[in-house]
Short mmCIF file of C-alpha atoms in Angstrom, two decimals:
data_model
loop_
_atom_site.label_atom_id
_atom_site.label_comp_id
_atom_site.label_asym_id
_atom_site.label_seq_id
_atom_site.Cartn_x
_atom_site.Cartn_y
_atom_site.Cartn_z
CA MET A 147 -0.16 -5.39 -67.48
CA LYS A 148 -0.68 -9.05 -66.58
CA ASN A 149 3.02 -9.40 -65.71
CA LEU A 150 2.84 -6.32 -63.50
CA LYS A 151 -0.16 -7.72 -61.62
CA GLN A 152 1.60 -11.08 -61.11
CA ARG A 153 4.78 -9.36 -59.94
CA LEU A 154 2.84 -7.20 -57.46
CA MET A 155 1.08 -10.28 -56.10
CA GLN A 156 4.46 -12.03 -55.74
CA ILE A 157 5.98 -9.03 -53.94
CA SER A 158 2.94 -8.83 -51.68
CA GLU A 159 3.28 -12.50 -50.74
CA GLU A 160 7.02 -12.13 -50.08
CA LEU A 161 6.40 -9.13 -47.82
CA ARG A 162 3.72 -11.04 -45.91
CA GLN A 163 6.11 -13.96 -45.37
CA LEU A 164 8.86 -11.58 -44.28
CA ALA A 165 6.53 -9.89 -41.78
CA GLU A 166 5.44 -13.25 -40.35
CA GLY A 167 9.09 -14.21 -39.88
CA ILE A 168 9.80 -10.99 -38.03
CA GLU A 169 6.83 -11.50 -35.69
CA VAL A 170 7.86 -15.07 -34.90
CA THR A 171 11.53 -14.33 -34.22
CA ALA A 172 11.08 -11.09 -32.31
CA GLU A 173 11.58 -11.58 -28.58
CA PRO A 174 9.21 -9.77 -26.28
CA ALA A 175 10.73 -6.79 -24.53
CA GLN A 176 11.53 -7.61 -20.94
CA GLN A 177 10.39 -5.12 -18.38
CA GLU A 178 12.14 -4.84 -15.10
CA PRO A 179 9.82 -5.90 -12.31
CA VAL A 180 8.52 -3.03 -10.25
CA PRO A 181 9.28 -3.66 -6.59
CA GLU A 182 6.03 -4.06 -4.71
CA ILE A 183 5.52 -1.61 -1.89
CA THR A 184 3.99 -3.09 1.22
CA LEU A 185 1.60 -1.56 3.70
CA GLU A 186 4.28 -1.91 6.37
CA GLU A 187 6.76 0.13 4.32
CA VAL A 188 4.22 2.91 3.77
CA ARG A 189 3.22 2.81 7.44
CA GLY A 190 6.86 3.15 8.51
CA VAL A 191 7.51 6.15 6.29
CA LEU A 192 4.28 7.87 7.30
CA ALA A 193 4.95 7.21 10.98
CA ASP A 194 8.36 8.87 10.69
CA ILE A 195 6.80 11.87 8.95
CA SER A 196 4.06 12.06 11.57
CA ARG A 197 6.64 12.01 14.38
CA ALA A 198 8.42 14.87 12.63
CA GLY A 199 5.34 17.03 13.23
CA PHE A 200 3.37 16.43 10.06
CA THR A 201 0.53 14.34 11.53
CA ALA A 202 -2.23 16.51 10.04
CA ASP A 203 -0.53 16.42 6.64
CA VAL A 204 -0.22 12.64 6.77
CA LYS A 205 -3.95 12.40 7.52
CA LYS A 206 -4.70 14.68 4.54
CA LEU A 207 -2.64 12.41 2.29
CA ILE A 208 -4.56 9.35 3.41
CA VAL A 209 -7.85 11.14 2.73
CA LYS A 210 -6.50 12.31 -0.64
CA TYR A 211 -6.22 8.66 -1.64
CA GLY A 212 -9.82 7.97 -0.69
CA ALA A 213 -9.42 6.42 2.73
CA GLU A 214 -10.05 7.15 6.37
CA ARG A 215 -7.22 4.90 7.54
CA LEU A 216 -3.97 3.90 5.91
CA SER A 217 -5.06 0.27 5.76
CA ASP A 218 -7.98 1.35 3.54
CA VAL A 219 -5.72 2.92 0.89
CA ASP A 220 -5.66 0.97 -2.37
CA PRO A 221 -2.26 -0.78 -2.63
CA ASN A 222 -2.02 0.47 -6.22
CA ASN A 223 -1.70 3.98 -4.74
CA TYR A 224 1.15 3.20 -2.33
CA SER A 225 3.84 4.48 -4.67
CA ALA A 226 2.09 7.79 -5.33
CA LEU A 227 1.29 8.15 -1.63
CA LEU A 228 4.95 7.66 -0.72
CA ASN A 229 6.02 10.21 -3.33
CA ASP A 230 3.59 12.76 -1.90
CA ALA A 231 4.75 11.97 1.63
CA LYS A 232 8.40 12.47 0.70
CA GLU A 233 7.51 15.83 -0.83
CA LEU A 234 6.16 16.84 2.59
CA MET A 235 9.56 16.24 4.13
CA ASN A 236 11.32 18.19 1.36
CA ALA A 237 8.98 21.18 1.54
#
């Protein structure tokens, strides 16, 4: 029984050392940078959609994202706003 306990302790220590080695040598996964969407890009797309006769719909989208004016929309919402705007054109 004493040998079994010593062997289990030894195996436990070896596994701990192995795990530490894996953590140290593992390279962090690289994520591709997400291109940042600018206010000017969003404004250009929405202006084109508005000129195509969807002015009221563009206004509704801006309100949907919690703003009265496009410049008040949170930049974190630009991507979703553009996706919704493009759906207008495909509807």
